[in-house]
Amino acid sequence: MSDVSWSKFVAKLEYKAEWYDRELIKIDRWYPSSQLFSACGHQNGKKPLQIREWTCPNCLATHDRDINVSKNILNEGLRLHAQKLN
Ligand SMILES: [Zn+2]
């Protein structure tokens, strides 16, 4: 995504979050959301984009790439939220 459309996208999210009285949390751009296994937190490095699912060598759970990334981003957002409350 280009920087311009990204900032417009974030501005829209901020507007909607405020409208619905929700909190918008941005995670670090370097957070390795595609390298972590959401079930156990095991990290095993970058995977090529064409790999759509894989099995964790640590806990043997099978992950869909996009769903795994979504869960990691949610977990990180909730962690940052909890950090803010403390
Ligand atoms: Zn695992």
Short mmCIF file of N, CA and C and ligand atoms in Angstrom, two decimals:
data_model
loop_
_atom_site.label_atom_id
_atom_site.label_comp_id
_atom_site.label_asym_id
_atom_site.label_seq_id
_atom_site.Cartn_x
_atom_site.Cartn_y
_atom_site.Cartn_z
N MET A 1 0.85 -1.21 0.00
CA MET A 1 0.00 0.00 0.00
C MET A 1 0.87 1.25 0.00
N SER A 2 0.48 2.26 -0.77
CA SER A 2 1.25 3.50 -0.75
C SER A 2 1.00 4.22 0.57
N ASP A 3 1.92 5.10 0.95
CA ASP A 3 1.79 5.80 2.23
C ASP A 3 0.54 6.67 2.28
N VAL A 4 0.17 7.27 1.13
CA VAL A 4 -0.98 8.17 1.11
C VAL A 4 -2.27 7.41 1.38
N SER A 5 -2.49 6.30 0.66
CA SER A 5 -3.74 5.58 0.87
C SER A 5 -3.76 4.95 2.27
N TRP A 6 -2.58 4.58 2.77
CA TRP A 6 -2.51 4.01 4.12
C TRP A 6 -2.97 5.05 5.16
N SER A 7 -2.48 6.29 5.03
CA SER A 7 -2.87 7.30 6.03
C SER A 7 -4.35 7.64 5.91
N LYS A 8 -4.90 7.60 4.69
CA LYS A 8 -6.34 7.82 4.52
C LYS A 8 -7.13 6.69 5.18
N PHE A 9 -6.64 5.48 4.99
CA PHE A 9 -7.28 4.31 5.58
C PHE A 9 -7.29 4.42 7.11
N VAL A 10 -6.15 4.81 7.69
CA VAL A 10 -6.06 4.95 9.15
C VAL A 10 -6.99 6.06 9.62
N ALA A 11 -7.05 7.17 8.85
CA ALA A 11 -7.93 8.28 9.24
C ALA A 11 -9.39 7.82 9.27
N LYS A 12 -9.79 7.01 8.31
CA LYS A 12 -11.16 6.49 8.28
C LYS A 12 -11.41 5.58 9.48
N LEU A 13 -10.43 4.72 9.79
CA LEU A 13 -10.57 3.83 10.94
C LEU A 13 -10.72 4.63 12.23
N GLU A 14 -9.91 5.71 12.35
CA GLU A 14 -9.98 6.54 13.56
C GLU A 14 -11.36 7.20 13.68
N TYR A 15 -11.86 7.66 12.55
CA TYR A 15 -13.17 8.30 12.53
C TYR A 15 -14.25 7.30 12.96
N LYS A 16 -14.22 6.11 12.38
CA LYS A 16 -15.22 5.08 12.70
C LYS A 16 -15.10 4.64 14.16
N ALA A 17 -13.86 4.49 14.63
CA ALA A 17 -13.64 4.05 16.01
C ALA A 17 -14.25 5.06 16.98
N GLU A 18 -14.04 6.35 16.67
CA GLU A 18 -14.59 7.39 17.54
C GLU A 18 -16.11 7.40 17.47
N TRP A 19 -16.64 7.24 16.28
CA TRP A 19 -18.09 7.25 16.06
C TRP A 19 -18.75 6.16 16.89
N TYR A 20 -18.15 4.98 16.92
CA TYR A 20 -18.73 3.85 17.64
C TYR A 20 -18.15 3.71 19.05
N ASP A 21 -17.40 4.75 19.48
CA ASP A 21 -16.83 4.77 20.83
C ASP A 21 -15.95 3.54 21.07
N ARG A 22 -15.14 3.21 20.08
CA ARG A 22 -14.21 2.08 20.22
C ARG A 22 -12.78 2.60 20.24
N GLU A 23 -11.88 1.78 20.75
CA GLU A 23 -10.48 2.18 20.81
C GLU A 23 -9.72 1.59 19.62
N LEU A 24 -8.98 2.43 18.91
CA LEU A 24 -8.15 1.96 17.81
C LEU A 24 -6.71 1.80 18.31
N ILE A 25 -6.16 0.60 18.18
CA ILE A 25 -4.80 0.33 18.63
C ILE A 25 -3.95 -0.03 17.42
N LYS A 26 -2.85 0.68 17.23
CA LYS A 26 -1.94 0.37 16.13
C LYS A 26 -0.78 -0.44 16.67
N ILE A 27 -0.48 -1.56 16.03
CA ILE A 27 0.66 -2.35 16.47
C ILE A 27 1.89 -1.93 15.67
N ASP A 28 3.05 -2.26 16.19
CA ASP A 28 4.31 -1.90 15.56
C ASP A 28 4.40 -2.50 14.15
N ARG A 29 4.90 -1.70 13.19
CA ARG A 29 4.97 -2.19 11.81
C ARG A 29 5.94 -3.36 11.67
N TRP A 30 6.84 -3.52 12.63
CA TRP A 30 7.82 -4.62 12.57
C TRP A 30 7.38 -5.82 13.40
N TYR A 31 6.19 -5.74 13.99
CA TYR A 31 5.70 -6.90 14.75
C TYR A 31 5.59 -8.11 13.80
N PRO A 32 6.23 -9.24 14.15
CA PRO A 32 6.31 -10.37 13.20
C PRO A 32 5.04 -11.21 13.15
N SER A 33 3.91 -10.59 12.74
CA SER A 33 2.61 -11.26 12.82
C SER A 33 2.53 -12.52 11.96
N SER A 34 3.33 -12.60 10.89
CA SER A 34 3.26 -13.78 10.03
C SER A 34 4.31 -14.83 10.41
N GLN A 35 5.12 -14.55 11.43
CA GLN A 35 6.16 -15.50 11.83
C GLN A 35 5.83 -16.26 13.10
N LEU A 36 4.77 -15.81 13.80
CA LEU A 36 4.40 -16.43 15.07
C LEU A 36 3.27 -17.42 14.86
N PHE A 37 3.26 -18.48 15.66
CA PHE A 37 2.13 -19.41 15.67
C PHE A 37 1.17 -18.95 16.76
N SER A 38 -0.06 -18.64 16.36
CA SER A 38 -1.00 -18.03 17.31
C SER A 38 -1.37 -18.96 18.45
N ALA A 39 -1.30 -20.29 18.25
CA ALA A 39 -1.72 -21.22 19.29
C ALA A 39 -0.75 -21.23 20.48
N CYS A 40 0.56 -21.13 20.21
CA CYS A 40 1.53 -21.31 21.30
C CYS A 40 2.59 -20.21 21.35
N GLY A 41 2.64 -19.32 20.35
CA GLY A 41 3.62 -18.23 20.36
C GLY A 41 4.97 -18.61 19.78
N HIS A 42 5.11 -19.85 19.30
CA HIS A 42 6.38 -20.28 18.68
C HIS A 42 6.68 -19.40 17.47
N GLN A 43 7.95 -19.00 17.32
CA GLN A 43 8.34 -18.15 16.18
C GLN A 43 9.35 -18.89 15.34
N ASN A 44 9.11 -18.96 14.02
CA ASN A 44 10.07 -19.71 13.19
C ASN A 44 10.43 -19.02 11.89
N GLY A 45 10.40 -17.69 11.87
CA GLY A 45 10.93 -16.96 10.72
C GLY A 45 9.93 -16.77 9.59
N LYS A 46 10.38 -16.03 8.56
CA LYS A 46 9.53 -15.69 7.43
C LYS A 46 9.19 -16.91 6.60
N LYS A 47 7.97 -16.89 6.05
CA LYS A 47 7.56 -17.94 5.13
C LYS A 47 7.14 -17.30 3.82
N PRO A 48 7.45 -17.95 2.69
CA PRO A 48 7.04 -17.39 1.39
C PRO A 48 5.52 -17.22 1.32
N LEU A 49 5.07 -16.16 0.60
CA LEU A 49 3.64 -15.83 0.53
C LEU A 49 2.77 -16.96 -0.01
N GLN A 50 3.34 -17.81 -0.88
CA GLN A 50 2.51 -18.86 -1.48
C GLN A 50 2.19 -19.98 -0.50
N ILE A 51 2.87 -20.00 0.65
CA ILE A 51 2.54 -21.00 1.67
C ILE A 51 1.31 -20.51 2.43
N ARG A 52 0.19 -21.23 2.27
CA ARG A 52 -1.08 -20.75 2.83
C ARG A 52 -1.41 -21.38 4.18
N GLU A 53 -0.83 -22.51 4.48
CA GLU A 53 -1.03 -23.07 5.81
C GLU A 53 0.15 -23.95 6.19
N TRP A 54 0.32 -24.13 7.49
CA TRP A 54 1.46 -24.92 7.95
C TRP A 54 1.15 -25.48 9.32
N THR A 55 1.95 -26.45 9.71
CA THR A 55 1.79 -27.08 11.01
C THR A 55 2.93 -26.63 11.92
N CYS A 56 2.58 -26.21 13.12
CA CYS A 56 3.57 -25.72 14.07
C CYS A 56 4.44 -26.89 14.56
N PRO A 57 5.78 -26.77 14.47
CA PRO A 57 6.66 -27.85 14.94
C PRO A 57 6.64 -27.99 16.47
N ASN A 58 6.16 -26.96 17.15
CA ASN A 58 6.17 -26.97 18.61
C ASN A 58 4.93 -27.65 19.19
N CYS A 59 3.72 -27.23 18.76
CA CYS A 59 2.50 -27.77 19.36
C CYS A 59 1.68 -28.60 18.37
N LEU A 60 2.14 -28.68 17.10
CA LEU A 60 1.54 -29.49 16.05
C LEU A 60 0.16 -29.01 15.60
N ALA A 61 -0.24 -27.77 16.00
CA ALA A 61 -1.49 -27.20 15.50
C ALA A 61 -1.28 -26.78 14.04
N THR A 62 -2.33 -26.92 13.21
CA THR A 62 -2.26 -26.48 11.82
C THR A 62 -2.93 -25.12 11.71
N HIS A 63 -2.25 -24.20 10.99
CA HIS A 63 -2.74 -22.83 10.89
C HIS A 63 -2.99 -22.43 9.45
N ASP A 64 -4.12 -21.74 9.22
CA ASP A 64 -4.33 -21.01 7.97
C ASP A 64 -3.56 -19.70 8.08
N ARG A 65 -2.80 -19.35 7.06
CA ARG A 65 -1.92 -18.18 7.15
C ARG A 65 -2.65 -16.91 7.56
N ASP A 66 -3.74 -16.56 6.87
CA ASP A 66 -4.42 -15.30 7.12
C ASP A 66 -5.09 -15.28 8.49
N ILE A 67 -5.70 -16.41 8.87
CA ILE A 67 -6.37 -16.47 10.18
C ILE A 67 -5.33 -16.39 11.29
N ASN A 68 -4.20 -17.07 11.09
CA ASN A 68 -3.12 -17.02 12.07
C ASN A 68 -2.62 -15.58 12.27
N VAL A 69 -2.41 -14.86 11.16
CA VAL A 69 -1.95 -13.47 11.24
C VAL A 69 -2.99 -12.62 11.98
N SER A 70 -4.29 -12.82 11.65
CA SER A 70 -5.35 -12.05 12.30
C SER A 70 -5.33 -12.25 13.81
N LYS A 71 -5.17 -13.51 14.23
CA LYS A 71 -5.14 -13.81 15.67
C LYS A 71 -3.94 -13.16 16.35
N ASN A 72 -2.79 -13.19 15.67
CA ASN A 72 -1.59 -12.57 16.24
C ASN A 72 -1.75 -11.07 16.41
N ILE A 73 -2.37 -10.42 15.40
CA ILE A 73 -2.58 -8.98 15.48
C ILE A 73 -3.56 -8.65 16.60
N LEU A 74 -4.61 -9.45 16.71
CA LEU A 74 -5.57 -9.24 17.81
C LEU A 74 -4.88 -9.40 19.17
N ASN A 75 -4.10 -10.47 19.33
CA ASN A 75 -3.39 -10.71 20.59
C ASN A 75 -2.47 -9.55 20.94
N GLU A 76 -1.74 -9.07 19.94
CA GLU A 76 -0.80 -7.96 20.18
C GLU A 76 -1.58 -6.69 20.55
N GLY A 77 -2.69 -6.43 19.88
CA GLY A 77 -3.51 -5.27 20.20
C GLY A 77 -4.05 -5.34 21.62
N LEU A 78 -4.52 -6.53 22.02
CA LEU A 78 -5.04 -6.70 23.38
C LEU A 78 -3.91 -6.54 24.41
N ARG A 79 -2.71 -7.03 24.06
CA ARG A 79 -1.57 -6.88 24.96
C ARG A 79 -1.23 -5.39 25.17
N LEU A 80 -1.21 -4.63 24.07
CA LEU A 80 -0.91 -3.20 24.16
C LEU A 80 -2.00 -2.47 24.96
N HIS A 81 -3.24 -2.90 24.77
CA HIS A 81 -4.35 -2.30 25.50
C HIS A 81 -4.18 -2.54 27.01
N ALA A 82 -3.87 -3.79 27.39
CA ALA A 82 -3.69 -4.14 28.80
C ALA A 82 -2.52 -3.36 29.40
N GLN A 83 -1.47 -3.18 28.58
CA GLN A 83 -0.30 -2.44 29.02
C GLN A 83 -0.67 -0.98 29.36
N LYS A 84 -1.56 -0.41 28.53
CA LYS A 84 -1.98 0.97 28.74
C LYS A 84 -2.76 1.14 30.05
N LEU A 85 -3.52 0.08 30.41
CA LEU A 85 -4.34 0.15 31.61
C LEU A 85 -3.50 0.06 32.87
N ASN A 86 -2.30 -0.54 32.76
CA ASN A 86 -1.47 -0.73 33.97
C ASN A 86 -0.55 0.49 34.22
ZN ZN B 1 2.49 -24.05 18.13
#
